Amino acid sequence: MFAHRARALSPDHPVIRGTSQNPDVYFQGRETVNPYYDAMPGIVQKAMDKFAGLTGRQYRLYEYVGAPDADRVVVLMGSGAEAVEEVVEHLNAHGEKVGVLKVRLYRPFAADELLKAIPATARRIAALDRTKEPGADGEPLYKDVVTAFAEAYTAGASQFAALPRVVGGRYGLSSKEFTPGMIKGVFDELAKPQPKNHFTVGIFDDVTHTSLDWDPDFRTDAGHGVMGCMFYGLGSDGTVGANKNTIKIMGEETELYGQGYFVYDSKKAGAATISHLRFSPKPIHSPYLIGHNEANFIGCHQPVFLDRYEMLDSAAEGAVFLVNTPEAPDKVWGSLTRRMQQQIIAKKIGVYVIDAYAIAKATGMGSRVNTIMQTCFFAISGVLPRELAIEKIKHAAEKSYSKKGRAVVEANWKAIDETLAKLHKIAVPATASSIHEMPEPVPAFAPEFVRKVTAEIMAGRGDRLPVSAIPADGTWPTGTAVWDKRNLAQEIPVWDEELCIYCGKCPFVCPHAAIRSKVFPAGLAKDAPATFKHIQVKGKEFEQGMHISYQVAPEDCTGCMLCVDICPAVSKVDGHKALEMRPQAPLREAERENFKFFLTLPEFDRTQLRISTIKGAMVMEPLFEFSSACVGCGETPYIRLASQLFGDRMVIANATGCTSIYGGNLPTTPYSKNAEGRGPAWANSLFEDNAEFGLGFRVSIDQHAEQARELLERMKDSVGAELAESILNADQSTEAGIFAQRDRIEALRVRLAAIGSVEARNLESLADYLAKKSVWIIGGDGWAYDIGFGGLDHVLASDRNVNILVLDTEVYSNTGGQASKATPRGAMAKFAAGGKHTGKKDLAQIAMSYGHVYVAHVAYGAKDIHTLKTFLEAESFDGPSIIIAYSPCGEHGYNLSKQHQQQELAVSTGHWPLFSYDPRRAQAGENPLKLDSKKPSVSYREFIQNEPRFRGLVKEMDSDGGEVLAFYENELQKRFAFYEHMAGMGAGTESGAKKEPT
Ligand code: SF4
Ligand code: SF4
Ligand code: MG
């Protein structure tokens, strides 16, 4: 260490490193390092020995476990090795002679040591890699092992009488399960006269037939005496957290060993999470999930899962099934599917029921049922004395929730006490009586791909899809979220059509596009379902006599209440609003039919819509619907709005982050198509290069359009000069202009079809580029302010017509809340636990400094019309536009149903000034910057006191003489004054004006 430290760069003994090297010396330099690599394995082994001395855990560079005279050996590294060891022990105990070589040091690879560790009796070796090297003749570890054997053997230095047969296989990519059955499949393959090489295990490869067969029901003896428990919860419902506490409690209070695996996809809230817990008196070495017929306890924490997952396939004989359901205990049996009833009877499963949501509501827990379900687990399983268990859960709840305040802790305690009184065991009849079957995940009329692939993944059966089912080039269809009916909402909004003033605010704020409006001639509703509501609409936007409907999609609504919150229509009689939340279950069927009918109504003619008002614009069809974003997400309303306005011509470059998870996480996507089949086309790129990625879209679209124009120019005579001229000179600045151009392109196609030249075919394939395309570059603040900033700046500096949408949550939301350069001073985040010390970067100001960029700050909950206008302006600007959109997020720590007030406070305190900087104004002799919000007029404390991310700062403010608050308010005033000053200056200079398009 001292020598290492002494080599540090220092001006006290200066040297240079990182020189540019040339052909004369580079090669020799590379070879100077050999002695160090040669020495490394010995050093690592020494360190391992030292570690053993300290901990009693001895590791070796290459560790062999199994029969000393094994004929078959598997070589691999990582956690899979433990699973193989378990299988090896089992097989040897049952008379086989097998072994496993665990690779602990991969680089530098010590071939001699590896060979020494393998018994000389081994005739067949399988080297397993958890990776795929497309195009290579084998994966890395396999090739190293083959080389080790071949080199030793051909040099005559091998302990092996004959060269063993070495085969390579791939397993476990992307954490795919690697189970004892698969491992036995590998050993069985090795025993065959001609074992497969370059095989895969764990999938079914029906394309190039690489996969091995395996027995999914194979179990080792290691499972004896192990208690397996599975819990089905919803993302962010607290199930996983409660289970982690359970493991801790069991570990501390019993002699049992515990293990937990938590299966969730990268979706935001609302996806299922399945916790797999094992408890055993012996140490547990089973690094795989609980399999079929293995779980002794199954907790169903969400009533909707009864109709979604075959949870009892996992149940062992005599297991316990705990169900959270609103059904009365004597009605629960009848509500189960026939298959579940049969499994309960056949496997002698004990069924316990609890209405956890009712208890949560009654005890002030809202919809958090995790503590209640955890209490049930301890009460039924009897792993701990009841009193002790209760005490421990209460303690764990206190630890988990004390941050959220005393009231939350006490609500948890109350819920725990209530739970025990309301937990029932139900009587199980001798025969199954249900006629109810598990519904298919999607209806029979869904498109074939959705039925065969999407639905299988949705149902949790993606592991069973064969290779041939997966698109080879990574291209998936859009418009698939519509098939995933998540039924997340306990309550949904109900519309009072008499009270409504048709302001359009409810669809405008909905993060999930789950409330919609359409305007149509009343006659079209004559065959509507009886409960379908519609009413004559008043206002300048629509012709006299037209009807309007605001319809909720009951199974897609997440119950966030934002639409109710924003609704301005309040009854003078009893104070109710035009939208009110009501329990979903009783409304589901009727509203599902109403929504279905609503969708059959024609879309309003877009060319006739007045989209400059919220009321008019919100009649537009969203082409981003039912995303898997969190309940109350503050980002998705912006994307939904863009999709309504420009979706049929949008190409989106998306930066990895929340936007990629709710936007493009398999199996479904919310990006959808209109009746003509048009809609956003989307591709995801990395955090660090998304802006450049989107710029590339623009460049290639422009290039194709240019080629099409040249071809059309050349073919003027054959396609008709008038048509060609009208296409080449089309004004596409309005919706009507774009539609007219698309019609002309259709006419052009007809004429081209009659022309038999190569040129005509060429133009046919490029003709669509003659209609306007809208390029959008979308991502969060982690991308735009931090990691992708260099590229973003590069794109801003170009004069290309791209639209950049920054969804600013002021924190890395997708990766768990780390501070970004958008995080405001004083806000707590990971890596800024005590509150961030430095201020938020002013991205808008940086962008404005160019002069030729359209720049805006919006907050839809504070000023919706400003957001709408900004989107229209930004898209119409022929140059780079950047919209920085304030996006409340669960990471801010408060209930997002209050986010509109917070957005307003963000604006009125000066935290988030609203403005737009439009270079076109400079051309018109005006100041390009227009402030759209007023001087900070509300104390900053009003804003921050509602958001737990600022709780440290609030405390600080409260414990000093007002200096901290004064400092912050002064900063906000100063920044606003600066903007005011800029906005108040004379008209923009020429440098600020957009140059003429070239
Ligand atoms: Fe949309 Fe939320 Fe209203 Fe449901 S409750 S319709 S998700 S805004
Ligand atoms: Fe009607 Fe209320 Fe929706 Fe406005 S927000 S359209 S008043 S229901
Ligand atoms: Mg963010």
Coordinates of N, CA, C and O in Angstrom, one line a residue, residues 399-527:
K399 N -39.5 1.2 13.0 CA -38.2 1.5 12.3 C -38.5 1.9 10.9 O -37.8 2.9 10.4
S400 N -39.4 1.2 10.2 CA -39.6 1.5 8.8 C -40.3 2.9 8.6 O -40.1 3.5 7.6
Y401 N -41.2 3.2 9.5 CA -42.1 4.4 9.2 C -41.8 5.6 10.1 O -42.5 6.6 9.9
S402 N -40.9 5.5 11.0 CA -40.7 6.7 11.9 C -40.4 7.9 11.1 O -40.8 9.0 11.5
K403 N -39.7 7.7 10.0 CA -39.4 8.9 9.1 C -40.7 9.6 8.7 O -40.7 10.8 8.4
K404 N -41.7 8.8 8.5 CA -43.0 9.4 8.0 C -43.8 10.0 9.1 O -44.9 10.5 8.8
G405 N -43.4 10.0 10.3 CA -44.1 10.6 11.4 C -44.8 9.6 12.3 O -45.0 8.5 12.0
R406 N -45.1 10.1 13.5 CA -45.6 9.3 14.6 C -47.0 8.7 14.2 O -47.3 7.6 14.5
A407 N -47.8 9.5 13.5 CA -49.2 9.1 13.1 C -49.1 7.8 12.3 O -49.9 6.9 12.4
V408 N -48.2 7.8 11.4 CA -48.1 6.6 10.5 C -47.7 5.4 11.3 O -48.2 4.3 11.1
V409 N -46.8 5.5 12.2 CA -46.3 4.4 13.1 C -47.5 3.9 13.9 O -47.8 2.7 13.9
E410 N -48.3 4.8 14.4 CA -49.4 4.4 15.3 C -50.5 3.8 14.5 O -51.2 2.8 14.9
A411 N -50.7 4.2 13.2 CA -51.7 3.6 12.4 C -51.3 2.2 12.1 O -52.1 1.2 12.1
N412 N -50.0 1.9 11.9 CA -49.5 0.6 11.7 C -49.8 -0.3 12.9 O -50.2 -1.4 12.8
W413 N -49.5 0.2 14.1 CA -49.7 -0.6 15.3 C -51.2 -0.9 15.5 O -51.6 -2.0 15.8
K414 N -52.1 0.1 15.2 CA -53.5 -0.2 15.3 C -53.9 -1.3 14.3 O -54.7 -2.2 14.7
A415 N -53.4 -1.2 13.1 CA -53.7 -2.2 12.1 C -53.3 -3.6 12.5 O -54.0 -4.6 12.3
I416 N -52.1 -3.7 13.2 CA -51.6 -5.0 13.6 C -52.6 -5.6 14.6 O -53.0 -6.7 14.6
D417 N -53.1 -4.7 15.6 CA -54.0 -5.2 16.6 C -55.3 -5.7 16.0 O -55.9 -6.7 16.3
E418 N -55.8 -4.9 15.1 CA -57.1 -5.2 14.4 C -57.0 -6.5 13.6 O -58.0 -7.2 13.5
T419 N -55.9 -6.7 13.0 CA -55.7 -7.8 12.1 C -56.1 -9.2 12.8 O -56.8 -10.0 12.2
L420 N -55.5 -9.4 13.9 CA -55.7 -10.7 14.6 C -57.2 -11.0 14.8 O -57.6 -12.2 14.7
A421 N -58.0 -10.0 15.0 CA -59.4 -10.2 15.3 C -60.2 -10.5 14.0 O -61.2 -11.1 14.0
K422 N -59.6 -10.1 12.8 CA -60.4 -10.2 11.6 C -59.8 -11.3 10.6 O -60.2 -11.3 9.5
L423 N -58.9 -12.1 11.1 CA -58.3 -13.2 10.3 C -59.2 -14.4 10.5 O -59.4 -14.9 11.6
H424 N -59.6 -15.0 9.3 CA -60.5 -16.2 9.4 C -59.9 -17.4 8.6 O -59.4 -17.2 7.5
K425 N -60.2 -18.6 9.1 CA -59.8 -19.8 8.4 C -61.2 -20.2 7.7 O -62.2 -20.2 8.4
I426 N -61.2 -20.5 6.5 CA -62.5 -20.9 5.9 C -62.6 -22.4 5.8 O -61.6 -23.1 5.7
A427 N -63.8 -22.9 5.8 CA -64.1 -24.3 5.6 C -63.9 -24.7 4.2 O -64.4 -24.0 3.3
V428 N -63.2 -25.8 3.9 CA -63.0 -26.2 2.6 C -63.9 -27.4 2.3 O -63.8 -28.5 2.9
P429 N -64.9 -27.3 1.3 CA -65.8 -28.4 1.0 C -65.0 -29.6 0.4 O -63.8 -29.4 0.0
A430 N -65.7 -30.7 0.2 CA -65.0 -31.9 -0.3 C -64.8 -31.9 -1.8 O -64.0 -32.6 -2.3
T431 N -65.7 -31.1 -2.4 CA -65.6 -31.1 -3.9 C -65.5 -29.6 -4.4 O -66.1 -28.7 -3.8
A432 N -65.0 -29.5 -5.6 CA -64.9 -28.2 -6.2 C -66.3 -27.9 -6.9 O -66.9 -28.7 -7.5
S433 N -66.8 -26.6 -6.7 CA -68.1 -26.3 -7.2 C -68.0 -25.1 -8.2 O -69.0 -24.9 -8.9
S434 N -66.9 -24.5 -8.2 CA -66.8 -23.3 -9.0 C -67.0 -23.5 -10.5 O -66.4 -24.5 -11.0
I435 N -67.7 -22.7 -11.2 CA -67.7 -22.8 -12.7 C -66.8 -21.7 -13.3 O -66.8 -21.5 -14.5
H436 N -66.1 -21.0 -12.4 CA -65.3 -19.9 -12.8 C -63.9 -20.3 -13.1 O -63.3 -21.0 -12.4
E437 N -63.5 -20.0 -14.4 CA -62.1 -20.4 -14.8 C -61.2 -19.1 -14.8 O -61.7 -18.0 -14.9
M438 N -59.9 -19.4 -14.7 CA -59.0 -18.2 -14.8 C -59.2 -17.6 -16.1 O -59.1 -18.2 -17.1
P439 N -59.5 -16.3 -16.2 CA -59.7 -15.6 -17.5 C -58.4 -15.6 -18.3 O -57.3 -15.6 -17.7
E440 N -58.5 -15.6 -19.6 CA -57.3 -15.5 -20.4 C -56.8 -14.1 -20.2 O -57.5 -13.2 -19.9
P441 N -55.4 -14.0 -20.2 CA -54.9 -12.6 -19.9 C -55.4 -11.6 -20.9 O -55.5 -10.4 -20.5
V442 N -55.6 -11.9 -22.2 CA -56.2 -11.0 -23.1 C -57.3 -11.6 -23.9 O -57.4 -12.8 -24.0
P443 N -58.3 -10.8 -24.4 CA -59.4 -11.4 -25.0 C -59.0 -12.1 -26.4 O -58.0 -11.8 -26.9
A444 N -59.9 -12.9 -26.8 CA -59.6 -13.7 -28.0 C -59.5 -12.9 -29.3 O -58.9 -13.3 -30.2
F445 N -60.1 -11.6 -29.2 CA -60.0 -10.8 -30.4 C -58.7 -9.9 -30.5 O -58.5 -9.1 -31.4
A446 N -57.8 -10.1 -29.5 CA -56.6 -9.4 -29.5 C -55.7 -9.9 -30.7 O -55.9 -11.0 -31.1
P447 N -54.8 -9.0 -31.2 CA -54.0 -9.5 -32.3 C -53.2 -10.7 -32.0 O -52.9 -11.0 -30.8
E448 N -52.8 -11.5 -33.0 CA -52.2 -12.7 -32.8 C -50.9 -12.6 -32.0 O -50.7 -13.4 -31.0
F449 N -50.1 -11.7 -32.3 CA -48.8 -11.5 -31.6 C -49.1 -11.3 -30.1 O -48.4 -11.8 -29.2
V450 N -50.1 -10.4 -29.8 CA -50.4 -10.1 -28.4 C -50.9 -11.4 -27.7 O -50.5 -11.6 -26.6
R451 N -51.7 -12.2 -28.4 CA -52.2 -13.4 -27.8 C -51.1 -14.4 -27.5 O -51.0 -15.0 -26.5
K452 N -50.2 -14.5 -28.5 CA -49.2 -15.6 -28.4 C -48.0 -15.2 -27.6 O -47.3 -16.1 -27.0
V453 N -47.6 -13.9 -27.6 CA -46.4 -13.5 -27.0 C -46.7 -12.6 -25.8 O -46.4 -12.9 -24.6
T454 N -47.3 -11.4 -26.1 CA -47.5 -10.4 -25.1 C -48.2 -11.0 -23.9 O -47.8 -10.8 -22.7
A455 N -49.3 -11.7 -24.2 CA -50.2 -12.2 -23.1 C -49.4 -13.3 -22.3 O -49.6 -13.3 -21.0
E456 N -48.6 -14.0 -22.9 CA -47.8 -15.0 -22.1 C -46.9 -14.4 -21.1 O -46.7 -14.8 -20.0
I457 N -46.2 -13.3 -21.6 CA -45.3 -12.6 -20.7 C -46.1 -11.9 -19.6 O -45.8 -12.0 -18.4
M458 N -47.3 -11.4 -19.9 CA -48.2 -10.7 -18.9 C -48.6 -11.7 -17.9 O -48.7 -11.4 -16.7
A459 N -48.8 -13.0 -18.3 CA -49.3 -14.0 -17.3 C -48.2 -14.6 -16.5 O -48.4 -15.5 -15.8
G460 N -47.0 -14.1 -16.7 CA -45.8 -14.6 -15.9 C -45.3 -15.9 -16.6 O -44.6 -16.7 -15.9
R461 N -45.6 -16.2 -17.8 CA -45.1 -17.4 -18.5 C -44.1 -17.1 -19.6 O -43.9 -17.9 -20.4
G462 N -43.5 -16.0 -19.5 CA -42.5 -15.6 -20.5 C -41.3 -16.6 -20.6 O -40.8 -16.8 -21.6
D463 N -41.0 -17.2 -19.4 CA -39.9 -18.2 -19.4 C -40.2 -19.4 -20.4 O -39.3 -20.1 -20.8
R464 N -41.5 -19.6 -20.6 CA -41.8 -20.8 -21.5 C -41.9 -20.4 -22.9 O -42.1 -21.3 -23.8
L465 N -41.7 -19.2 -23.3 CA -41.8 -18.8 -24.7 C -40.6 -19.4 -25.5 O -39.4 -19.3 -25.0
P466 N -40.8 -20.0 -26.6 CA -39.7 -20.6 -27.3 C -38.9 -19.4 -28.0 O -39.4 -18.3 -28.2
V467 N -37.7 -19.8 -28.5 CA -36.9 -18.8 -29.2 C -37.6 -18.2 -30.4 O -37.5 -17.0 -30.7
S468 N -38.4 -19.1 -31.1 CA -39.0 -18.6 -32.3 C -40.1 -17.5 -32.1 O -40.5 -16.8 -33.0
A469 N -40.5 -17.4 -30.8 CA -41.6 -16.4 -30.5 C -41.0 -15.0 -30.4 O -41.8 -14.0 -30.4
I470 N -39.7 -14.9 -30.2 CA -39.2 -13.6 -29.9 C -38.6 -12.9 -31.2 O -37.9 -13.5 -32.0
P471 N -39.0 -11.6 -31.5 CA -38.5 -11.0 -32.7 C -37.0 -10.9 -32.7 O -36.4 -10.5 -31.7
A472 N -36.4 -11.3 -33.8 CA -35.0 -11.5 -33.9 C -34.3 -10.1 -33.9 O -33.1 -10.0 -33.5
D473 N -35.0 -9.1 -34.4 CA -34.3 -7.8 -34.5 C -34.7 -6.8 -33.4 O -34.4 -5.6 -33.5
G474 N -35.4 -7.3 -32.4 CA -35.7 -6.4 -31.2 C -36.9 -5.5 -31.5 O -37.1 -4.5 -30.8
T475 N -37.6 -5.7 -32.6 CA -38.7 -4.8 -33.0 C -40.0 -5.4 -32.4 O -40.4 -6.5 -32.7
W476 N -40.7 -4.6 -31.6 CA -42.0 -5.0 -31.0 C -43.1 -4.1 -31.5 O -42.9 -2.9 -31.7
P477 N -44.3 -4.6 -31.5 CA -45.5 -3.8 -31.9 C -45.8 -2.7 -30.8 O -45.5 -3.0 -29.6
T478 N -46.4 -1.6 -31.2 CA -46.9 -0.6 -30.2 C -48.4 -0.9 -30.0 O -49.0 -1.8 -30.5
G479 N -48.9 0.0 -29.1 CA -50.4 -0.2 -28.8 C -50.7 -1.4 -28.0 O -51.8 -2.0 -28.2
T480 N -49.8 -1.8 -27.1 CA -50.1 -3.1 -26.4 C -50.5 -2.9 -25.0 O -51.1 -3.8 -24.4
A481 N -50.2 -1.7 -24.4 CA -50.6 -1.5 -23.0 C -52.1 -1.6 -22.8 O -52.6 -2.0 -21.8
V482 N -52.9 -1.4 -23.9 CA -54.3 -1.4 -23.9 C -54.8 -2.8 -23.5 O -55.9 -3.0 -22.9
W483 N -54.0 -3.8 -23.7 CA -54.4 -5.2 -23.4 C -54.1 -5.6 -22.0 O -54.6 -6.6 -21.5
D484 N -53.4 -4.8 -21.3 CA -53.0 -5.1 -19.9 C -53.9 -4.4 -18.9 O -53.6 -3.3 -18.5
K485 N -55.0 -5.1 -18.6 CA -56.0 -4.4 -17.7 C -55.5 -4.6 -16.3 O -55.7 -5.7 -15.7
R486 N -55.0 -3.6 -15.7 CA -54.3 -3.8 -14.4 C -55.3 -3.7 -13.2 O -55.0 -4.2 -12.1
N487 N -56.4 -3.1 -13.4 CA -57.4 -2.9 -12.3 C -56.7 -2.5 -11.0 O -57.0 -3.1 -9.9
L488 N -55.9 -1.5 -11.0 CA -55.2 -1.1 -9.8 C -56.0 -0.3 -8.9 O -55.8 -0.2 -7.7
A489 N -57.0 0.5 -9.4 CA -57.7 1.5 -8.6 C -58.7 0.8 -7.7 O -59.5 0.0 -8.1
Q490 N -58.7 1.2 -6.4 CA -59.7 0.8 -5.5 C -61.0 1.7 -5.8 O -62.1 1.2 -5.7
E491 N -60.7 2.9 -6.2 CA -61.8 3.8 -6.5 C -61.5 4.5 -7.8 O -60.3 4.8 -8.1
I492 N -62.6 4.8 -8.6 CA -62.4 5.5 -9.9 C -63.3 6.8 -9.9 O -64.2 6.8 -9.1
P493 N -63.0 7.7 -10.8 CA -63.8 8.9 -10.8 C -65.1 8.7 -11.5 O -65.2 7.9 -12.5
V494 N -66.2 9.3 -11.0 CA -67.5 9.2 -11.6 C -67.9 10.6 -12.0 O -67.7 11.6 -11.2
W495 N -68.4 10.7 -13.2 CA -68.6 12.1 -13.8 C -70.1 12.5 -13.6 O -71.0 11.7 -13.9
D496 N -70.2 13.7 -13.2 CA -71.6 14.3 -13.1 C -71.7 15.2 -14.4 O -71.2 16.4 -14.3
E497 N -72.4 14.8 -15.4 CA -72.5 15.5 -16.6 C -73.2 16.8 -16.5 O -73.0 17.8 -17.3
E498 N -74.1 16.9 -15.6 CA -74.9 18.1 -15.4 C -74.1 19.2 -14.8 O -74.3 20.4 -15.1
L499 N -73.2 18.9 -13.9 CA -72.4 19.8 -13.2 C -71.1 20.3 -14.0 O -70.6 21.4 -13.9
C500 N -70.7 19.4 -14.9 CA -69.5 19.6 -15.6 C -69.5 20.9 -16.5 O -70.6 21.2 -17.1
I501 N -68.4 21.6 -16.6 CA -68.3 22.8 -17.4 C -67.5 22.5 -18.6 O -67.0 23.5 -19.3
Y502 N -67.1 21.3 -18.9 CA -66.4 20.8 -20.1 C -65.0 21.6 -20.2 O -64.7 22.0 -21.3
C503 N -64.4 21.8 -19.1 CA -63.1 22.5 -19.2 C -62.0 21.7 -19.8 O -60.9 22.3 -20.2
G504 N -62.1 20.4 -19.8 CA -61.0 19.6 -20.4 C -59.8 19.4 -19.4 O -58.8 18.8 -19.8
K505 N -59.9 19.9 -18.2 CA -58.8 19.8 -17.3 C -58.5 18.3 -16.8 O -57.4 18.0 -16.6
C506 N -59.6 17.6 -16.7 CA -59.4 16.2 -16.2 C -58.6 15.3 -17.1 O -57.6 14.7 -16.7
P507 N -58.9 15.2 -18.4 CA -58.0 14.5 -19.3 C -56.6 15.1 -19.4 O -55.6 14.4 -19.6
F508 N -56.5 16.4 -19.2 CA -55.2 17.1 -19.3 C -54.3 16.6 -18.2 O -53.1 16.5 -18.5
V509 N -54.8 16.4 -17.0 CA -53.9 16.1 -15.9 C -53.7 14.6 -15.8 O -52.8 14.1 -15.0
C510 N -54.5 13.7 -16.4 CA -54.4 12.3 -16.1 C -53.1 11.7 -16.6 O -52.8 11.7 -17.8
P511 N -52.3 11.1 -15.7 CA -51.0 10.6 -16.1 C -51.2 9.3 -16.9 O -50.2 8.8 -17.5
H512 N -52.4 8.7 -16.9 CA -52.5 7.4 -17.5 C -53.5 7.4 -18.7 O -53.8 6.3 -19.2
A513 N -53.9 8.6 -19.1 CA -54.8 8.7 -20.2 C -56.0 7.9 -20.0 O -56.6 7.3 -20.9
A514 N -56.4 7.8 -18.7 CA -57.6 6.9 -18.4 C -58.9 7.7 -18.3 O -59.9 7.0 -18.1
I515 N -58.9 9.0 -18.5 CA -60.1 9.7 -18.6 C -60.0 10.5 -19.9 O -59.0 11.1 -20.2
R516 N -61.0 10.4 -20.8 CA -61.0 10.9 -22.1 C -62.2 11.7 -22.4 O -63.2 11.5 -21.8
S517 N -62.1 12.6 -23.4 CA -63.3 13.2 -23.9 C -63.4 13.1 -25.4 O -62.4 13.1 -26.1
K518 N -64.7 13.0 -25.8 CA -65.0 13.0 -27.2 C -66.2 13.9 -27.4 O -67.1 14.0 -26.6
V519 N -66.2 14.5 -28.6 CA -67.4 15.4 -29.0 C -68.0 14.8 -30.3 O -67.2 14.4 -31.2
F520 N -69.3 14.6 -30.3 CA -69.9 13.8 -31.4 C -71.3 14.2 -31.5 O -72.0 14.8 -30.6
P521 N -71.9 14.0 -32.7 CA -73.4 14.3 -32.9 C -74.2 13.4 -31.9 O -73.9 12.2 -31.9
A522 N -75.1 13.9 -31.3 CA -75.9 13.2 -30.2 C -76.4 11.8 -30.8 O -76.5 10.8 -30.0
G523 N -76.8 11.8 -32.0 CA -77.4 10.7 -32.6 C -76.6 9.4 -32.5 O -77.1 8.3 -32.4
L524 N -75.3 9.6 -32.5 CA -74.3 8.5 -32.5 C -74.4 7.7 -31.1 O -74.0 6.6 -31.0
A525 N -75.0 8.4 -30.1 CA -75.1 7.7 -28.8 C -76.4 6.9 -28.6 O -76.7 6.5 -27.5
K526 N -77.2 6.8 -29.7 CA -78.5 6.2 -29.5 C -78.4 4.8 -29.1 O -79.3 4.3 -28.4
D527 N -77.4 4.0 -29.5 CA -77.3 2.6 -29.1 C -76.3 2.4 -27.9 O -75.8 1.3 -27.7

